[in-house]
Short mmCIF file of C-alpha atoms in Angstrom, two decimals:
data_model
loop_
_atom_site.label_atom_id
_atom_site.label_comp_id
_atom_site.label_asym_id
_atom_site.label_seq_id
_atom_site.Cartn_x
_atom_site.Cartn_y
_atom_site.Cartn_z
CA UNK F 43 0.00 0.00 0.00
CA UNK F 44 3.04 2.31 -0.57
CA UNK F 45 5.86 3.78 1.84
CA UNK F 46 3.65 4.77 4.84
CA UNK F 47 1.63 2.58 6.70
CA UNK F 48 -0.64 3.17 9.77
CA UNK F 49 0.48 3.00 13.64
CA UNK F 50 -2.56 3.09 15.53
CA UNK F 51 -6.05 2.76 15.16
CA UNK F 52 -7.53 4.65 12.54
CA UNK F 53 -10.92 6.94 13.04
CA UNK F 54 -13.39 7.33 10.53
CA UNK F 55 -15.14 10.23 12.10
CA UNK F 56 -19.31 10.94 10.77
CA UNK F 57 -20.96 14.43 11.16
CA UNK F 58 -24.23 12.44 12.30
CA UNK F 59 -25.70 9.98 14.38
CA UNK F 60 -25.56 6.16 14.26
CA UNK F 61 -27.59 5.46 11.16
CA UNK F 62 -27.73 9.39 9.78
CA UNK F 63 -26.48 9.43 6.32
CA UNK F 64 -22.71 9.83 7.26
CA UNK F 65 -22.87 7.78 9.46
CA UNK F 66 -23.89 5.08 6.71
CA UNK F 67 -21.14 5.84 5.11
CA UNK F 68 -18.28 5.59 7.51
CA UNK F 69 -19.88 2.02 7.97
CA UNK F 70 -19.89 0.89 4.77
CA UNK F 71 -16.10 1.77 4.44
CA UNK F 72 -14.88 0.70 8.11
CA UNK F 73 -16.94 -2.76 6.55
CA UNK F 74 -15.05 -3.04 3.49
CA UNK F 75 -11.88 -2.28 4.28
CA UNK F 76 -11.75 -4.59 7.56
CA UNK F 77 -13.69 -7.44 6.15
CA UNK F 78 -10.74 -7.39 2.68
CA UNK F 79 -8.00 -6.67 5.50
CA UNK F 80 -6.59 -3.99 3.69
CA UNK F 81 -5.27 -2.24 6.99
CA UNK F 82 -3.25 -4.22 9.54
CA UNK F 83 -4.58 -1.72 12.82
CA UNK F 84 -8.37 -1.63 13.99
CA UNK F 85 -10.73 1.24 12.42
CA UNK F 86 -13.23 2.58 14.25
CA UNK F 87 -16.32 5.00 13.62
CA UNK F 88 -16.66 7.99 15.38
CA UNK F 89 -20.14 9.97 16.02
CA UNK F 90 -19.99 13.69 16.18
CA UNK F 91 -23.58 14.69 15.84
CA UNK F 92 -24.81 18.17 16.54
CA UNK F 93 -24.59 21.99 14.58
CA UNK F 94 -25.44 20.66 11.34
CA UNK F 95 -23.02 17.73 10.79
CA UNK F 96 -20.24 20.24 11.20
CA UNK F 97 -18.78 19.22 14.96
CA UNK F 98 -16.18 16.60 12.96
CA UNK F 99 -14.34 19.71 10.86
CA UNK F 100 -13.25 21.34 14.59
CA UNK F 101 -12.43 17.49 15.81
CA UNK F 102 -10.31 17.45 12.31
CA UNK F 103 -8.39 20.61 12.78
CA UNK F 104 -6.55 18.99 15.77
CA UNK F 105 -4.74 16.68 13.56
CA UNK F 106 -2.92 18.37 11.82
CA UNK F 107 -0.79 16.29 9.60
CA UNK F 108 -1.30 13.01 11.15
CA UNK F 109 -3.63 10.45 8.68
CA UNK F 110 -5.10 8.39 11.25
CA UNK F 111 -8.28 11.08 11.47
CA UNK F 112 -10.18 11.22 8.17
CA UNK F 113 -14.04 12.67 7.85
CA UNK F 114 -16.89 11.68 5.45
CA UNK F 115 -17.07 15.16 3.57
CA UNK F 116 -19.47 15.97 1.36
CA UNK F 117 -20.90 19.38 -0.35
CA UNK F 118 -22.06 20.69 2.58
CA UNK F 119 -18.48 22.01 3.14
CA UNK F 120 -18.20 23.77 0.02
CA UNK F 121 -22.34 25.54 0.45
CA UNK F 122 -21.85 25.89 4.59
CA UNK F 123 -18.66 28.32 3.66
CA UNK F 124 -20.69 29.82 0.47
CA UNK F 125 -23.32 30.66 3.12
CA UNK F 126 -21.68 31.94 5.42
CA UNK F 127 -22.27 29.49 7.96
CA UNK F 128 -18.47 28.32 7.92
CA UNK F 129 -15.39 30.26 7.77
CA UNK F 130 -13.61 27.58 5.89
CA UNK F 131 -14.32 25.00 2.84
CA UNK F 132 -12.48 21.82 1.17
CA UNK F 133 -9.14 23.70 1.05
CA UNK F 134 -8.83 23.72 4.85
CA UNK F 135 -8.43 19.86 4.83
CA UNK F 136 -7.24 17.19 2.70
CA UNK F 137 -9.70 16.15 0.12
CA UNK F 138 -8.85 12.41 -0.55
CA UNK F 139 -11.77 11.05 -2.57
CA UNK F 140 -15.16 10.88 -3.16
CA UNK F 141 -16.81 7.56 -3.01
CA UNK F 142 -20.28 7.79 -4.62
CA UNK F 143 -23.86 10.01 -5.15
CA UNK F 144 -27.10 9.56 -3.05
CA UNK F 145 -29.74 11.13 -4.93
CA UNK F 146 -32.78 13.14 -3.04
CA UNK F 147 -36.18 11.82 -2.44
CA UNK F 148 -38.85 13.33 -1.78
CA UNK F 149 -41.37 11.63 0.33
CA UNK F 150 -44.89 12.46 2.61
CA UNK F 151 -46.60 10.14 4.67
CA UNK F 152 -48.74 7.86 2.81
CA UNK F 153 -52.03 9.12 4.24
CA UNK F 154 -51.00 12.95 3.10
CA UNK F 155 -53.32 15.03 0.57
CA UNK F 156 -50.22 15.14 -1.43
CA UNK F 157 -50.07 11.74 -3.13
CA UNK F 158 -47.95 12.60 -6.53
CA UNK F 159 -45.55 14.81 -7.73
CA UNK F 160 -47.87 16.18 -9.70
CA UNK F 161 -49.77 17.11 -6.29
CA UNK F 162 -47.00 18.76 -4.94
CA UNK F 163 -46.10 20.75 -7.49
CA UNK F 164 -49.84 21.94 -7.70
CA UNK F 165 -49.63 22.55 -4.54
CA UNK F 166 -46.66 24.84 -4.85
CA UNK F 167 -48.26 26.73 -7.60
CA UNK F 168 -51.52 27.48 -5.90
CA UNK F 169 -50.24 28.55 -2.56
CA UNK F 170 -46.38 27.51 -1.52
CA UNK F 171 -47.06 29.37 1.93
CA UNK F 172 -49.08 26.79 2.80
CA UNK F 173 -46.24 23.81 2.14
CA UNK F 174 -43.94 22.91 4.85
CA UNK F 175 -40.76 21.14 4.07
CA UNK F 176 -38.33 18.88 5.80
CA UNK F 177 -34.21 19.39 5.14
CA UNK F 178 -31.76 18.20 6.79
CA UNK F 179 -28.28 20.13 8.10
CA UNK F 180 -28.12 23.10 5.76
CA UNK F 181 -29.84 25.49 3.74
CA UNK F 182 -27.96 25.97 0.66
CA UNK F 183 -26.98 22.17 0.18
CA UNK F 184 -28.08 19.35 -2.28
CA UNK F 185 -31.21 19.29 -0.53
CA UNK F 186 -32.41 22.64 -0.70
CA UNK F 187 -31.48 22.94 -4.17
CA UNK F 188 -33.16 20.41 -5.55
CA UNK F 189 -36.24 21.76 -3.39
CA UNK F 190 -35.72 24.92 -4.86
CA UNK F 191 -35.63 24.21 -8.80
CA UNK F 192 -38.87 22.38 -7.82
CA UNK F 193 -40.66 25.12 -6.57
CA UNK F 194 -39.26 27.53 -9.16
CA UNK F 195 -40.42 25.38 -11.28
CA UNK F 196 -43.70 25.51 -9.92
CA UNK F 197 -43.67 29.07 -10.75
CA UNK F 198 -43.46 30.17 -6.59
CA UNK F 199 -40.71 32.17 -4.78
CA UNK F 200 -38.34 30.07 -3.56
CA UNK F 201 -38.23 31.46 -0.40
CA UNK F 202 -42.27 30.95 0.13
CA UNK F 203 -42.23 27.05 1.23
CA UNK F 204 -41.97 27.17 5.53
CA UNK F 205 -38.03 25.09 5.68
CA UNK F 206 -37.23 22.68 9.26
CA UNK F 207 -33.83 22.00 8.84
CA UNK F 208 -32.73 19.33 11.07
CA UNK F 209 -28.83 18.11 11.94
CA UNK F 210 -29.96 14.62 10.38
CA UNK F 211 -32.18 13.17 7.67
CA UNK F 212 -33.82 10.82 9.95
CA UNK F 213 -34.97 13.61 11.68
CA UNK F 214 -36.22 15.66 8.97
CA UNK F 215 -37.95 12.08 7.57
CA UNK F 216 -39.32 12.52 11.72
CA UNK F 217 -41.04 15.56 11.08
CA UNK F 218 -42.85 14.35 8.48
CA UNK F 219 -44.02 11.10 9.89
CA UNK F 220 -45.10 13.15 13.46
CA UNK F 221 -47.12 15.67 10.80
CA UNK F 222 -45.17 18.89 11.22
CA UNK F 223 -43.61 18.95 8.03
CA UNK F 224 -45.77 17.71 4.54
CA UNK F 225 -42.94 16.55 2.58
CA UNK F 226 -39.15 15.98 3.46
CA UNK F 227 -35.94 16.19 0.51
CA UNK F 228 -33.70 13.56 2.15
CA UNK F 229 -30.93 11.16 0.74
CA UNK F 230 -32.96 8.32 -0.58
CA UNK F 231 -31.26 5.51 1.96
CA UNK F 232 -32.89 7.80 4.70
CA UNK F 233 -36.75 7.36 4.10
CA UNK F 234 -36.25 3.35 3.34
CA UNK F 235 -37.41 1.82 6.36
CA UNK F 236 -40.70 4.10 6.48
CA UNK F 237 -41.11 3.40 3.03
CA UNK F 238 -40.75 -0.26 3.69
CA UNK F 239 -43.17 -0.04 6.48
CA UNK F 240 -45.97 1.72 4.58
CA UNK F 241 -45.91 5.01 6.33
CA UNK F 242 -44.42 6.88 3.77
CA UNK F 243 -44.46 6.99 0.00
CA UNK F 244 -41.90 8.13 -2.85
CA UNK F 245 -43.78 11.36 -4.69
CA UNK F 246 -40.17 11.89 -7.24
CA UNK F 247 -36.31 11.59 -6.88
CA UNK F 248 -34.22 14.10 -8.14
CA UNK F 249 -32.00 10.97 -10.38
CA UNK F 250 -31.57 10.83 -13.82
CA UNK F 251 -33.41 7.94 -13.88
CA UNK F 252 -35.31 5.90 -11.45
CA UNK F 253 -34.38 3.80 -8.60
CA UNK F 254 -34.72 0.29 -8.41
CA UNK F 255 -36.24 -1.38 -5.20
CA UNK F 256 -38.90 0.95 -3.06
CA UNK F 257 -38.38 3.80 -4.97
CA UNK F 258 -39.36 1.55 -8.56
CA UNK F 259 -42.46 3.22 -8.91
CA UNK F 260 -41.44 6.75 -7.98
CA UNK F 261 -40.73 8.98 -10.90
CA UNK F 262 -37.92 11.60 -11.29
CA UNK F 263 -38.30 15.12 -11.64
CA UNK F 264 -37.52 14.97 -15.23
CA UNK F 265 -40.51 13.03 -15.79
CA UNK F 266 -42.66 15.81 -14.95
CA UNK F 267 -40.48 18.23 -16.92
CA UNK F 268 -38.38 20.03 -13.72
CA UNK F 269 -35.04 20.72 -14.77
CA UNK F 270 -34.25 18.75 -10.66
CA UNK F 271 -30.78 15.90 -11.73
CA UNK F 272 -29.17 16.76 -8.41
CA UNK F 273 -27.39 14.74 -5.82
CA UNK F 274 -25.06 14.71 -2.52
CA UNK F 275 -21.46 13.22 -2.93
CA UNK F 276 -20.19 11.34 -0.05
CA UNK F 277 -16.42 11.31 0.25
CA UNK F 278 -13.48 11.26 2.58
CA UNK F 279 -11.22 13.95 3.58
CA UNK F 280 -7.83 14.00 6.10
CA UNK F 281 -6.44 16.87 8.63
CA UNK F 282 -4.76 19.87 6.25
CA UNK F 283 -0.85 19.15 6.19
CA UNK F 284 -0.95 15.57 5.26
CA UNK F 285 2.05 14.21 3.33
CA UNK F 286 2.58 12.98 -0.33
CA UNK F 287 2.81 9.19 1.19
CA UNK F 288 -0.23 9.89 3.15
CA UNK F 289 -2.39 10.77 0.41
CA UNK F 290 -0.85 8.11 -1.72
CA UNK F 291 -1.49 5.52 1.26
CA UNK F 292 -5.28 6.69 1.79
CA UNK F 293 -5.66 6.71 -2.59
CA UNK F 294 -5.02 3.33 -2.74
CA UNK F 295 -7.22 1.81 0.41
CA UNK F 296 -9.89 3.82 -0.57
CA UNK F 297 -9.93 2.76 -4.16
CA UNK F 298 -9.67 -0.86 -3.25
CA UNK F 299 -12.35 -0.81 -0.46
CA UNK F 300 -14.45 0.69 -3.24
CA UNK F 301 -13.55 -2.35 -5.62
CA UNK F 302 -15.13 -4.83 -3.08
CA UNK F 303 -18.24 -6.84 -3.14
CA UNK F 304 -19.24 -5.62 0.57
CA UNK F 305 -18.94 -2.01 -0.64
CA UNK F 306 -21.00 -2.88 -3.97
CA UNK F 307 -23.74 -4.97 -1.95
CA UNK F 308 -23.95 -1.44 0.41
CA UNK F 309 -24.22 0.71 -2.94
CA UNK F 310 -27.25 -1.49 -3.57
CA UNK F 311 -28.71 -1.92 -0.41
CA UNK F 312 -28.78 2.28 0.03
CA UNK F 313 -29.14 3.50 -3.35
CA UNK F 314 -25.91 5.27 -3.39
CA UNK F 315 -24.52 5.75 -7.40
CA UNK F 316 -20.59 4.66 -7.91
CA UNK F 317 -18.58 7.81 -8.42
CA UNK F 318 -14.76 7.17 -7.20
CA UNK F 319 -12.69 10.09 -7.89
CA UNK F 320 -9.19 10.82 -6.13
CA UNK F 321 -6.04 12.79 -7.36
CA UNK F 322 -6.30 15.60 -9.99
CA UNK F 323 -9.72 14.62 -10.93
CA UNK F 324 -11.18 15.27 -7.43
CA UNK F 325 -9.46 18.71 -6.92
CA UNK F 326 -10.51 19.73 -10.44
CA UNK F 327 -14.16 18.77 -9.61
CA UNK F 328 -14.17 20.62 -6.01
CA UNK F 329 -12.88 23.72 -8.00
CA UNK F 330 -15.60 23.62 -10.83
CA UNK F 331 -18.16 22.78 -7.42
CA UNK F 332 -17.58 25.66 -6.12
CA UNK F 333 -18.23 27.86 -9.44
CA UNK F 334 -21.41 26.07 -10.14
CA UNK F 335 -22.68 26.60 -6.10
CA UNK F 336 -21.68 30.18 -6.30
CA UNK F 337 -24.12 30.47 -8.79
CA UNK F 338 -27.05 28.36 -8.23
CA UNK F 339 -26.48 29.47 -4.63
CA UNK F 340 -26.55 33.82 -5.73
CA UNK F 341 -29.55 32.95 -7.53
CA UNK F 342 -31.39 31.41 -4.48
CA UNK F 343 -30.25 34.82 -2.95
CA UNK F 344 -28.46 32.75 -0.28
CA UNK F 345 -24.59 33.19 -1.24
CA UNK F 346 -22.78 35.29 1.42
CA UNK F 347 -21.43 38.37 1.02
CA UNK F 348 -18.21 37.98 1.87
CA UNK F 349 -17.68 34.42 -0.47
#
């Protein structure tokens, strides 16, 4: 696995609660790469919920230069600084690759007036006031985005639906099930047991294409025309400072844990899209990220004055 080589027990530290969506993640890895061996010292998740999945970035900044810390990253780093909710983005820390894309859902409880897509976007258009929405950690994320190109499409202000943000999709899927919110935008994993159960159902996802499994018979937003192909990368990042043979050493795990069948059977299982990238690719992307959120995010009238 190159010149370096772990010490001590490596921490895969998640932003949420067990089962939240980063949490899923930092499972799925700690799984693959323990069950193929590819690390001779013990990995363990950490759980930092709390302030919008953010707690892990403060945990991070301890490190400095030392590779047994990494985070689950995501966008959220990229919008939260955009916003002005964070002083800092991806360059603060060591990207080291992202792993895959969860598209959003959006789902109501199965007894709700709003029983379609097509519902909800009526619904929008005749009086958006009136809808109340469940997000989880952020305004400005993957989330909110993909809630706001649906109401814009719906001909509303964007800033006319009531917004709960909560520090964890299962939380915002919560509020919908306890009937304060109508309709939550989660990552699609998050809704599955409710779906499963028959409390909830699937109105669209913002894929390309549709899901397979509970989400079969829910339609994307491009089937009803709204211009909604959005998603939320999951990815890994170190402490800033880390060295050449560090990044090398944390390349090559994380591409092979990626290659395994128990990381392809947990693609499946939470509908999370294959999208390694590491290297020159990933920096490149994070760069053209941020151009594309300064926009979408200036035209939501939520971009920060000083980013």
């Amino acid at each position: 696995m190159g010149t370096w080589q772990p010490e001590r027990v490596i921490e895969i530290v998640a932003g949420t609660a067990a089962g939240g969506g980063l949490d899923r993640t930092a499972r799925a890895l700690a799984k693959a790469i323990t069950a193929q061996r590819l690390l001779e010292v013990p990995v363990k998740v950490v759980n930092m919920p709390g302030d919008g999945a953010r707690r892990p970035w403060s945990y991070l900044a301890r490190y400095a230069g030392d590779p047994h810390f990494v985070c689950i990253s995501s966008t959220n780093l990229t919008t939260d600084y955009l916003t002005g909710v964070t002083a800092f983005d991806h360059g603060a820390y060591t990207p080291l690759a992202i792993l895959y894309t969860e598209y959003i859902a959006f789902v109501a409880r199965t007894d709700s007036r709003l029983d379609s897509a097509a519902e909800l976007l009526d619904r929008l258009r005749t009086d958006p006031a009136a809808v109340t929405v469940a997000l989880s950690t952020s305004l400005g994320n993957p989330n909110h985005i993909a809630l706001a190109r649906v109401v814009r499409h719906a001909g509303a202000d964007v800033q006319a639906p009531k917004i709960r943000v909560f520090d964890s999709a299962l939380d915002a899927v919560g509020d919908v099930a306890t009937g304060n919110a109508d309709v939550a935008a989660i990552t699609a994993a998050s809704a599955v047991k409710e779906l499963a159960g028959g409390t909830m159902r699937a109105l669209a996802v913002s894929a390309p294409q549709r899901l397979d499994g509970l989400y079969a018979r829910a339609p994307t937003w491009r089937e009803q025309s709204v211009d909604c192909v959005i998603g939320a990368w999951r990815g890994v990042s170190g402490a800033r400072g880390l060295a050449p043979e560090h990044v090398e050493f944390w390349e090559k795990t994380l591409s092979a844990a990626t290659s395994t069948e128990d990381w392809k059977a947990d693609l499946a299982h939470h509908y999370w899209s294959p999208r390694y990238s590491d290297g020159a690719p990933l920096r490149h992307f994070l760069q053209r990220e941020r151009a594309e959120m300064t926009a979408v995010l200036g035209e939501l009238g939520l971009l920060s004055a000083g980013a």
